Every structure is written in structure tokens, then in C-alpha cells.
C-alpha positions in Angstrom: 10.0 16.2 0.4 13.5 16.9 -0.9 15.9 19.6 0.0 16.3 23.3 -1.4 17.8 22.4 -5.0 20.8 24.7 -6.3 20.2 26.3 -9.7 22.3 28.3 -11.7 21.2 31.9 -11.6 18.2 32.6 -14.1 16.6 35.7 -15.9 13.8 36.4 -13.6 10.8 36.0 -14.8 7.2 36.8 -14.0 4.1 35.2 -12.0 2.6 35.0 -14.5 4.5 33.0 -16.6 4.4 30.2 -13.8 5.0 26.8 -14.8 4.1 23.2 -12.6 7.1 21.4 -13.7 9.7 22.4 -10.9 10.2 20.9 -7.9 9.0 22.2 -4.3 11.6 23.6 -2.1 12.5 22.0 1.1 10.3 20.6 3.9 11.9 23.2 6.3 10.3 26.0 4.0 6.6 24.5 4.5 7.4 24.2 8.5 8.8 27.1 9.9 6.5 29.7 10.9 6.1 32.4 8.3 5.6 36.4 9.1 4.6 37.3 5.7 1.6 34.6 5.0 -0.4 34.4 7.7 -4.4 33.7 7.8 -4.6 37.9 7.8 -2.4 38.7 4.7 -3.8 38.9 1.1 -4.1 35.7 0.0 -1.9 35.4 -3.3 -1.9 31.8 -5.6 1.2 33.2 -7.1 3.2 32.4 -3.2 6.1 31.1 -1.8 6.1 27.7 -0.6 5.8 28.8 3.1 2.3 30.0 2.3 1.7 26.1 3.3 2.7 26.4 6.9 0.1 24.9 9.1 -1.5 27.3 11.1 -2.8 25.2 13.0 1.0 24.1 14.4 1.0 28.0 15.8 -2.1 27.9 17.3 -3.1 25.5 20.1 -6.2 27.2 20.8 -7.2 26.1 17.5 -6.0 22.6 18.5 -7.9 23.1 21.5 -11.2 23.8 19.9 -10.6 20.6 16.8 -10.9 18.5 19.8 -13.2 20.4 22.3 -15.6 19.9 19.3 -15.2 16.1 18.6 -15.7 15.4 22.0 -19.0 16.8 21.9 -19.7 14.7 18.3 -17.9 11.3 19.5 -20.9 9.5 20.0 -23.1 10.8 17.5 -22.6 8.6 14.4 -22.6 5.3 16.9 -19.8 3.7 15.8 -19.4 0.6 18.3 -15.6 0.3 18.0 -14.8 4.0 18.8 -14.3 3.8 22.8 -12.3 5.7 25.6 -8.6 5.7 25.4 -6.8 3.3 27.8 -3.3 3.9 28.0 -2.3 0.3 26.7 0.1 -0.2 30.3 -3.0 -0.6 32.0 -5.0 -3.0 30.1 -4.3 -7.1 30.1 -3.2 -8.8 27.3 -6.1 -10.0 26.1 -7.9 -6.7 26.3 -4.8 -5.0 24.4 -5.3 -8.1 21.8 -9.0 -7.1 21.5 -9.2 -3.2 21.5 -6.6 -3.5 19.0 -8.1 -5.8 17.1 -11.4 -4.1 17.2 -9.7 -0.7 15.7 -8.1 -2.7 12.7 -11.5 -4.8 11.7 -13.1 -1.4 11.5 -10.5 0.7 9.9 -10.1 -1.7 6.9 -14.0 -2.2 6.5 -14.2 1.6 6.4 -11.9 1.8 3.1 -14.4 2.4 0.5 -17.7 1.7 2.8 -19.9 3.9 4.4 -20.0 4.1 8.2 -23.8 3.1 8.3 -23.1 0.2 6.1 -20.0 -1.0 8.3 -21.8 -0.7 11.6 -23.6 -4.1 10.4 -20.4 -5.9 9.5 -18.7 -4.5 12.5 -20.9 -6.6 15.0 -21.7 -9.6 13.1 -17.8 -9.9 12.9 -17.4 -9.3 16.5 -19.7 -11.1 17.5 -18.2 -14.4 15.3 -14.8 -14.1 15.3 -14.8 -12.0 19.4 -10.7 -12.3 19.1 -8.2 -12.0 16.9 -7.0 -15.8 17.9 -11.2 -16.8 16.7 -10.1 -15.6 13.0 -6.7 -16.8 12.6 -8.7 -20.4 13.0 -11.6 -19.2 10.8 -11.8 -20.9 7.1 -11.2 -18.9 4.3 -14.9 -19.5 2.9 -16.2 -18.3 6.1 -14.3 -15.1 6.0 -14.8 -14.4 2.4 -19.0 -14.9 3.2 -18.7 -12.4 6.2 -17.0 -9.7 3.9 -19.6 -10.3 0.9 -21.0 -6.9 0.3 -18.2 -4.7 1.4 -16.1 -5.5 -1.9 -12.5 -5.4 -2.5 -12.4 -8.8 -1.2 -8.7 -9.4 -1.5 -8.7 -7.3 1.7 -10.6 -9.7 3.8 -7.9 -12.5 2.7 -5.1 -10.5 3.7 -7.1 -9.7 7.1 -7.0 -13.5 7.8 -3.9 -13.8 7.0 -2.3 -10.8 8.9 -4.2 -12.7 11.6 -3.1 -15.8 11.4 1.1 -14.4 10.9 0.4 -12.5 14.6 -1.0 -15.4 16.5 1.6 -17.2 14.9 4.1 -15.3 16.2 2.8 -13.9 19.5 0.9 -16.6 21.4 -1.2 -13.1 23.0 -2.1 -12.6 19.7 -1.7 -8.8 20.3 -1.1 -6.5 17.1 2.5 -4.5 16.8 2.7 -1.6 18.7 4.1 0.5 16.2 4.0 1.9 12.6 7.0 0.0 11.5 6.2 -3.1 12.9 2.6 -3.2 11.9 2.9 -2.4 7.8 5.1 -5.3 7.7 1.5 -7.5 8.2 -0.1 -8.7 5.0 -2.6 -5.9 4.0 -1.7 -3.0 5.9 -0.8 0.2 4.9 0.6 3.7 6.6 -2.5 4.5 7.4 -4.1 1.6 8.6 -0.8 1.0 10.6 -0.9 4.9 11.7 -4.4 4.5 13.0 -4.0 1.6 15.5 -0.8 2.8 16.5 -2.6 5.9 17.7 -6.0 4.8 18.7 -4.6 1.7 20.8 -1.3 2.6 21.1 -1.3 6.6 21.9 2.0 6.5 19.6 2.1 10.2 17.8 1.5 8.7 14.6 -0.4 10.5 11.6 -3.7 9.1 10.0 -4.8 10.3 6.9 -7.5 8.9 4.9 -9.6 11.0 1.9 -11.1 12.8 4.2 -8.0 14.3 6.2 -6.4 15.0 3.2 -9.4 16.8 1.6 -9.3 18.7 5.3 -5.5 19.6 5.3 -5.5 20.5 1.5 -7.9 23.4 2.6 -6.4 24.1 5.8 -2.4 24.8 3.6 -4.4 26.0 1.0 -2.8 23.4 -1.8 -4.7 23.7 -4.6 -3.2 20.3 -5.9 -4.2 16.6 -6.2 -4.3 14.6 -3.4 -4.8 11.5 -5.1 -2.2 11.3 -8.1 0.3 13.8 -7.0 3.2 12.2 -4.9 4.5 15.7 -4.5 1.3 16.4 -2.8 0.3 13.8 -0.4 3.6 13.8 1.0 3.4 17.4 1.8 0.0 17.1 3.3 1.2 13.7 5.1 4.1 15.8 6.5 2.3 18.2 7.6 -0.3 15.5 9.8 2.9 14.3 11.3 4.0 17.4 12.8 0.3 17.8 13.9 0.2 15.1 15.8 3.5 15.4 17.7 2.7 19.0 18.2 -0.5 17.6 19.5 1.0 15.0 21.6 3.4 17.9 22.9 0.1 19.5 24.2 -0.5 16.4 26.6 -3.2 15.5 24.1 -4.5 12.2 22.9 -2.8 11.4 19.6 -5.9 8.7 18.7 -8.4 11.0 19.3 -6.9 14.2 17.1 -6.4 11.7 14.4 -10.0 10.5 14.5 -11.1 14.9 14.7 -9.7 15.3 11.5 -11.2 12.4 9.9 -14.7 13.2 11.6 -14.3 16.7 10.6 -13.4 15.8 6.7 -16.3 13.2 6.9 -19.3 15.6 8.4 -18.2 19.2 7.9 -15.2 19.4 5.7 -17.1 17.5 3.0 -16.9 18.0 -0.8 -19.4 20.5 -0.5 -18.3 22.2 3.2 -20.3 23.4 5.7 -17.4 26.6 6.6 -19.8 28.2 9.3 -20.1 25.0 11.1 -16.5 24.5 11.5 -14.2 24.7 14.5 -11.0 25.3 13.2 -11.8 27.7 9.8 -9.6 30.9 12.0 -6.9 28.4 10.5 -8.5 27.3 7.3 -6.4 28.9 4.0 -9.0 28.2 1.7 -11.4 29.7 4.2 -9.3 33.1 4.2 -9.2 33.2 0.7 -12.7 32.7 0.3 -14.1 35.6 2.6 -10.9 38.3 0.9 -11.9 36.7 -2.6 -15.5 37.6 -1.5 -15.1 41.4 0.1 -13.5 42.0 -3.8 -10.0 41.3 -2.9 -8.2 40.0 -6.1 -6.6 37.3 -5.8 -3.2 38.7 -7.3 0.3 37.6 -8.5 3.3 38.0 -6.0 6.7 39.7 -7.6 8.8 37.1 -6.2 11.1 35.4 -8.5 9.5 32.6 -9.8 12.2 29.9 -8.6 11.3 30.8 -4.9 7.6 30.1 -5.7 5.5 27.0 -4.7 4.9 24.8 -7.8 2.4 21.9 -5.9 -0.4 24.3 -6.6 -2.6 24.5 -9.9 -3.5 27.9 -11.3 -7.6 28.3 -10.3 -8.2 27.9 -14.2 -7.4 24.2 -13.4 -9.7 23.8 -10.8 -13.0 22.2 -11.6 -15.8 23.7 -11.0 -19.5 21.5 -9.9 -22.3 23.3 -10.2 -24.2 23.6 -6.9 -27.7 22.9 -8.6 -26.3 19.1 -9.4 -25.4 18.7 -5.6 -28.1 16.4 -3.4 -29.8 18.3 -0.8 -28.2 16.0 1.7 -25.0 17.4 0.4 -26.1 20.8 1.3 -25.6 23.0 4.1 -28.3 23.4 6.6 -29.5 27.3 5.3 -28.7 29.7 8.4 -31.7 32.1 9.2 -31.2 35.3 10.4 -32.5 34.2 13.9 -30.2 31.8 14.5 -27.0 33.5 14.3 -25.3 31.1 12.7 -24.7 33.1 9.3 -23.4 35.5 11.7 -20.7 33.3 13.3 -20.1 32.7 10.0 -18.7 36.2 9.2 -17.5 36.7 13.0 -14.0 37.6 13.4 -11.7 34.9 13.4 -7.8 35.6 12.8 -8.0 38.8 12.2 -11.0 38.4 9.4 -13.7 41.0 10.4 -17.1 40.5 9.6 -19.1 42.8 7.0 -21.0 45.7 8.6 -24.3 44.1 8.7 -23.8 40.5 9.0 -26.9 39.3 9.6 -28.2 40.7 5.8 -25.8 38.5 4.3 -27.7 36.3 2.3 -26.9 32.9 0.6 -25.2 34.0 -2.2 -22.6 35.5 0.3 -22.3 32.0 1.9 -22.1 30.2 -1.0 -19.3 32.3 -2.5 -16.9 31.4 0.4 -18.0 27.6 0.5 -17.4 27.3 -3.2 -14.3 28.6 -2.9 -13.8 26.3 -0.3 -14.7 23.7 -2.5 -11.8 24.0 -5.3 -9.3 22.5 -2.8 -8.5 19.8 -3.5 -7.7 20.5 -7.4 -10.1 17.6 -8.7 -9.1 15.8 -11.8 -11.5 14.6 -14.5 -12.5 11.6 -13.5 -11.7 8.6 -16.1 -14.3 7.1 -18.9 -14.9 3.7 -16.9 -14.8 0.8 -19.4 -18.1 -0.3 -20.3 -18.2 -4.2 -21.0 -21.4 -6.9 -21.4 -21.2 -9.9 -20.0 -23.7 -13.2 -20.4 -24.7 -14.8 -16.8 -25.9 -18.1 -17.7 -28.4 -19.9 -14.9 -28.2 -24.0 -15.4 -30.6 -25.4 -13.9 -30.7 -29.3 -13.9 -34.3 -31.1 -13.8 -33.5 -33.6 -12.5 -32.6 -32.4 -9.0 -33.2 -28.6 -9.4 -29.7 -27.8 -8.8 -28.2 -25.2 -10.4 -24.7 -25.3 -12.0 -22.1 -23.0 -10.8 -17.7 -22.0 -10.9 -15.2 -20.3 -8.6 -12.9 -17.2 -10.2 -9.6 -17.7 -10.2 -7.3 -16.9 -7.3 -6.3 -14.0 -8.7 -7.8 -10.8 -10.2 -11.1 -9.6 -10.4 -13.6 -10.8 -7.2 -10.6 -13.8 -6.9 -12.1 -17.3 -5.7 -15.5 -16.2 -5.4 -18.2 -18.5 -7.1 -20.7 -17.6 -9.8 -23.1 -18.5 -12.0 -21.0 -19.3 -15.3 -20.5 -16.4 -17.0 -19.1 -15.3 -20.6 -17.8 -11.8 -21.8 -20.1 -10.6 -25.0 -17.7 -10.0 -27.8 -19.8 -9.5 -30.3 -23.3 -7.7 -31.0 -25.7 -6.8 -28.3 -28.9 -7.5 -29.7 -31.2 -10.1 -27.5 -30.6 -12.1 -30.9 -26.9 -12.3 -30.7 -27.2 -12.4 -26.4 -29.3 -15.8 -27.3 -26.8 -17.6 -29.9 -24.1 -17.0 -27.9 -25.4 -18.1 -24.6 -26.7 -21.2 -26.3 -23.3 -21.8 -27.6 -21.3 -20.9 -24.4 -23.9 -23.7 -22.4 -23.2 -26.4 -24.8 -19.6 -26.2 -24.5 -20.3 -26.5 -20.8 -23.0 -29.5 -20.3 -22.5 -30.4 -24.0 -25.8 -31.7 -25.8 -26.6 -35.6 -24.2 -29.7 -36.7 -25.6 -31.4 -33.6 -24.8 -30.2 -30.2 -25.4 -30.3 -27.6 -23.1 -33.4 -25.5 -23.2 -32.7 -21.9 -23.7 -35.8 -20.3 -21.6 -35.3 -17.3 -21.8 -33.2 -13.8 -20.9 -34.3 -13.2 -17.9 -33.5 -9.5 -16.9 -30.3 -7.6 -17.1 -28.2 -6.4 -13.9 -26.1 -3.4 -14.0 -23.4 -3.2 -11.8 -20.1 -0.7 -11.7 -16.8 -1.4 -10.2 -14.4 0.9 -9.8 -12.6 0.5 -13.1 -15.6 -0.9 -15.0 -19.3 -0.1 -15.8 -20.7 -3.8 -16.2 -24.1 -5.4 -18.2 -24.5 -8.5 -16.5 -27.4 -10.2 -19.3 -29.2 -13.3 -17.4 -30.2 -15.7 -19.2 -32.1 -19.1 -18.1 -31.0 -23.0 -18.8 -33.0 -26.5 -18.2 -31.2 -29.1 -18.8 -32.6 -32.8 -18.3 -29.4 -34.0 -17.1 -25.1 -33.9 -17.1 -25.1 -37.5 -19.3 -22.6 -37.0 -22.1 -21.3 -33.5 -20.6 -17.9 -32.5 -19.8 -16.4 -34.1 -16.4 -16.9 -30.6 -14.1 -13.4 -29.4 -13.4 -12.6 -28.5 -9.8 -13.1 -25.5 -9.3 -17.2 -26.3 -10.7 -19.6 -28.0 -8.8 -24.2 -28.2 -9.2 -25.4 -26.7 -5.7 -28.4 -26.6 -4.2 -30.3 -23.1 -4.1 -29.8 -22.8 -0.2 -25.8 -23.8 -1.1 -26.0 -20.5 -3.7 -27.1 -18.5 -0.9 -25.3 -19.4 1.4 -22.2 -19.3 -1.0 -19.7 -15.7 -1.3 -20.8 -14.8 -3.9 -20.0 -10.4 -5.7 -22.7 -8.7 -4.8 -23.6 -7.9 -8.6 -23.7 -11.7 -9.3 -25.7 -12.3 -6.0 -28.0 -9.7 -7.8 -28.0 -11.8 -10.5 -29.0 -15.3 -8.5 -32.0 -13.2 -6.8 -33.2 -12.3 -10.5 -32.9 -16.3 -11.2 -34.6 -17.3 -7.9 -37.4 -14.6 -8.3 -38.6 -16.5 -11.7 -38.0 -19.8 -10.0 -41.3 -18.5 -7.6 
């Protein structure tokens, strides 16, 4: 965050002519205590830049109950690698090696992967590779075929090769103990670093994923966007750092506040938020604003001059709405009955917000009006049109020997070094006409003709698949050819395998769609 800039004295202007194009003022304005904005005070989107200040920072009850609650949910999602902190001056080496070993396998699996799904992958890991010394002498191949599924396989190379730099400099084959030391490994970023400093560590290091940052957005009340705005996920990374120490300055485990915030952002403070379930919303901006914005207090303009006002945050006309009828119902909250007193917790008094006179007649609508509040932090951005592209997958099968012709990518790029079933972008029309000619042209460059030509048998199905930057049409069509006489000499990086070789081969988990298609018509 940078310093308090000096400006030339300006005609003062209005709230409402606000515009996002100035710069913040200084870290010290977002973390010292403020006595005008507090979780009590009329919530204004027109504020100061000390409307951010954590309130959690000023309250260690609230610190308190973030972790009182955890401790009561550790266990529940039964994530193997999540285990009792052991300050790391009482463990061996080799336990030291392995607990932080254990913590990095599953924080880099976790990027992009649901915690159900990683829970597999976790132990069949583990259980191959028990050390971090066991993958520094794995094979690439072996490593990549683990990993097949969890995509973004470039992470799983720089995994083995993080491992294989540590054991070669530290014949323990224990991890850095620190942030600085650990992002200088292949692959590892602040918040992978952050996370096993912490967990293994107990070094007052902040971890923010998606989730904590979706948590503390709501908690500053930044209506901004936490995934393109540098301006923004600094603040909010600031703001876990002083979390932490404060927490650490409690005598607290810094690990296991990291991991509350992420279980928290992953359970409760969700896209779609379950407010009366959580443990710290006395602290929660967004949860303020909701219950003013719902007794029928506007949400009004300040008369501060607008060079002392906060310019991270979007006007609420930016902030997109999502219709609650196109949520799952697994992305709902649990509906409170009367009976249960949960929809009266809800409204209890926390902070200084009083519940409504009748609480208990407070019906959804009421709940909903806070949660969707809730819900516009963070601001969410459009999402971009992903690029739609058709691609031939061509299955060769040789008679002779019923093996099946298949290439590795290249080293670089897109699912890098894994093999495939040859495969050729569709430039032109895609009509199961034009899919044919072209596949029967792409083939005979590849085997050429001999003195039999390749036997076009048929498109078999079509695959979709969607990566993160592409919405993929994976057409699959079928080959016999009588045998490789006259063809090209195969290249090195091309090779005929066996069907039990294909499967056992890492393969994109689209394509490996693609070979089951193939090996379904084969029965």
C-alpha cells in the first residue's frame, strides 16, 4: 500500500461525483483503530479509507470465538493431513521433513480441486512417495500419472522438482522454515509458502486463498475485486498479516487461525453465505450493512471531501447481482424454523446491532435480504466469453497387432508432455462431412497410404471438455489401418502402445475421456 500522497489543494467536490481512479491513502489509515466507523455507525459506501479497519484486530473475543468454532469443525470434513500442532523443536527430523511435507502435497493439490476429490490423491501419494526424499527419486512419468485428474499439471513438475532442489541441498530433506526461504522453491507461491510456514512452522505468517479473501472482503466491507485488483488484494493481504500477529500476540496458534479463515470462507462464508451460522458476523462489515440496509437505513453519501475518501470500493451499481432462484439447493442455507432459534440468533444483538421486536416472525425474505447483501462483496466481474474451439481426436488402430497409435505434447504449453491420441485443431466447417475429410487427410499425412489406406470407420462420439480459458469439442473419430509399411518413420516423441500402455499412460483427463469412448466401441 503506498503512503498518503500530497495534492495540491482542490475545489471540493461532492460524493457523489466519486470517481475509482485515485489512489488509496496510506496503510496506517486502514490500521489504526477508527472512532467514527465502527460495526455500530451508519454504514456509508461514500467512507473514508479507515472504514476498512479490521474489527476483528480490536476484538479478541471475536478472535476467540473464529477459533473456539473451528475447533469444534476440525475434524468434520476428514482431511487426513490436517493434524495437531507440534511445535517443530520437539519433533525429529524426519517427522519435521514429513509433517511438512504432508502440509505442502495437500496445499498445492487443493488449488483448483475440491477437498473430497483431493482426499483420494492425498493418500495414494502418501502412501507412494511416504517422504519427501521417496519423490525427489520418483520419475517424472510416475509423478505426472499420480497427478492425472487434478489438472494444471505443470504444478506436479514443479512439485518434483522443489523436491528434488531440498534433498539436494539438505540431506534431512526438511522444507524452509520460512516465507522467504520457501517461495524461492520451484512452484511456490506466498501462499503456499505462508501456509507451511504456519501450519508446520507456527511462524505468524498470513494465508490467503479465494476463500479468505472472499471472508476478509466482507469482514472490511471492500466492495472491490479480489482477483484483478492489485490495489485490493494487497489491502486485504495486509490486513491477514496483522491478523495473524495480533493472533500470535494472543498466545494463539498461527496455523490454526489461518486454516479458520479458510474453513470459514469454504463452509459458511461461501458465495452464497450462511450469516446466522457464522462466528465472527459482530465483526462482519457487510454483515452490518446488511441488517441497517434492511431496518430501512439508506445507505447514504458522507460530506467528506472526496480526496480523503476510499477509492478501492465500487459504487453498489457495479456490483453484480445472481439471482437466488439460479443458485443449487446445496448452495443454500439450511431454512431456520421458528423452533429452532436459529433465525433468532440471527437477529440477536451483536456489536451493538439489536434485533427487531419480534424476531422469531422474521421470515425468509428478512434473511435473505441481509445474506444478499452479504453476497455483493466481493465486487464480481463478468466473467470472460471462454474461447470455443473443435478439435479432431483421431484413434489409429493397427490390425495387425491391435495397437493403437499415439504422441506426447510438447514440453511446454497446454497439458505439456502428456500423451494423446493424435489430434488436429478443425479450421474449417463443422459438419460430420467436413469432420470426415479432414480427419482422413490429417491420418494420411501420419501413416501415409502403404498398400492399403487407412479405413475411416467412423466418428465415434464427441467429448466436451472446458479448461479454464477454453470451451473444447473434442470430435473422435476411428482408424484401421493394416499396417505402418510405407508410413512416415514415427518421430520421438510418437510411439504404437498397447491398450493396457494407454491406460496406464498420463494422459488429460478430456483425452482419457476420449480413449474410454474408443475402448467402449472396441467391446
Amino acid at each position: 500500500m503506498s503512503n498518503t500522497e500530497c495534492r495540491p489543494s482542490k475545489r471540493r467536490k461532492t460524493a457523489g461525483h466519486l470517481r475509482h481512479n485515485h489512489r488509496i491513502s496510506g496503510k496506517t489509515a486502514i490500521f489504526r483503530p477508527d472512532e467514527t466507523q465502527t460495526s455500530q455507525s451508519l454504514p456509508s459506501r461514500a467512507h473514508p479509507p479507515s472504514y476498512h479497519h479490521p474489527l476483528l484486530l480490536t476484538s479478541p473475543p471475536a478472535r476467540t470465538a473464529l477459533l473456539s468454532w473451528f475447533n469444534t469443525v476440525i475434524t468434520a470434513r476428514n482431511m487426513p493431513w490436517r493434524k495437531t500442532f507440534r511445535p517443530p523443536t520437539t519433533l525429529s527430523r524426519t517427522d519435521l521433513a514429513r509433517r511438512a511435507y504432508e502440509v505442502w502435497i495437500s496445499e498445492v493439490m487443493l488449488q483448483q480441486t475440491r477437498v473430497q476429490t483431493v482426499i483420494g490423491y492425498w493418500t495414494r501419494w502418501m502412501a507412494r512417495w511416504p517422504s519427501l526424499r521417496d519423490l525427489a527419486a520418483a520419475g517424472e512419468a510416475d509423478v505426472l500419472a499420480a497427478w492425472q485428474g487434478l489438472g494444471y499439471y505443470s504444478r506436479a513438475r514443479r512439485v518434483l522438482e522443489a523436491a528434488r532442489t531440498v534433498c539436494a541441498a539438505n540431506p534431512d530433506c526438511v522444507l524452509p522454515g520460512t516465507v522467504e526461504e520457501l517461495i524461492k522453491l520451484p512452484g511456490l507461491g506466498r501462499y503456499t509458502a505462508g501456509a507451511i510456514a504456519a501450519i508446520v512452522f507456527g511462524v505468524p505468517a498470513p494465508m490467503v486463498d479465494g476463500n479468505v479473501l472472499r471472508v476478509l472482503s466482507r469482514q472490511l466491507g471492500v466492495l472491490g475485486d479480489v482477483k484483478g485488483d492489485k490495489r485490493v488484494i494487497e489491502l486485504l493481504w495486509d490486513a491477514a498479516e496483522e491478523l495473524v500477529k495480533a493472533v500470535a500476540g494472543d498466545g494463539e496458534e498461527p496455523g490454526l487461525w489461518g486454516q479458520a479463515l479458510m474453513e470459514l470462507g469454504s463452509t459458511i462464508c461461501t458465495p452464497y453465505p450462511n450469516c446466522y451460522a457464522c462466528p465472527i458476523s459482530g465483526t462482519c462489515r457487510a454483515y452490518s450493512e446488511g441488517v441497517a440496509s434492511y431496518k430501512g437505513v439508506q445507505l447514504v453519501g458522507t460530506g467528506e471531501d472526496i480526496e480523503d475518501l476510499c477509492t478501492l470500493c465500487a459504487p453498489f451499481e457495479e456490483a453484480r447481482e445472481v439471482d437466488i432462484a439460479e443458485k443449487t439447493d446445496n448452495e443454500r442455507p439450511t431454512a431456520p424454523s421458528n423452533s429452532d432459534g436459529r433465525l433468532s440468533r440471527f437477529f440477536a444483538e451483536k456489536q451493538g446491532i439489536k434485533s427487531p421486536a419480534k424476531p422469531r416472525e422474521q421470515d425468509m425474505r428478512s434473511l435473505a435480504s441481509i445474506v444478499n447483501h452479504a453476497r455483493k462483496f466481493p465486487l464480481k466481474k463478468p466473467k470472460k466469453q471462454l474461447r470455443a474451439e473443435e478439435t479432431l481426436v483421431c484413434a489409429i488402430r493397427r490390425v495387425s497387432d491391435g495397437r493403437y497409435l499415439i504422441h506426447q505434447r510438447p514440453d511446454k504449453g497446454l497439458l505439456a508432455g502428456l500423451w494423446e491420441l493424435p489430434s488436429h485443431i478443425l479450421s474449417n466447417e463443422s459438419t460430420p462431412e467436413a469432420r470426415k475429410a479432414s480427419a482422413e487427410a490429417y491420418v494420411a499425412k501420419l501413416v501415409g497410404k502403404g498398400q492399403v489406406p487407412p479405413m475411416h470407420a467412423g466418428e465415434i462420439g464427441t467429448i466436451p471438455w472446458v479448461f479454464s480459458h477454453l470451451k473444447l469439442q473434442m470430435h473422435v473419430h476411428f482408424f484401421n489401418v493394416e499396417d505402418d509399411k510405407g508410413s512416415p518413420r514415427l518421430g520421438p516423441r510418437e510411439r504404437w502402445a498397447t491398450a493396457s500402455n494407454i491406460d496406464a499412460e498420463s494422459m488429460g483427463t478430456g483425452m482419457k475421456k476420449c480413449w474410454s469412448l474408443v475402448k467402449g466401441v472396441m467391446k
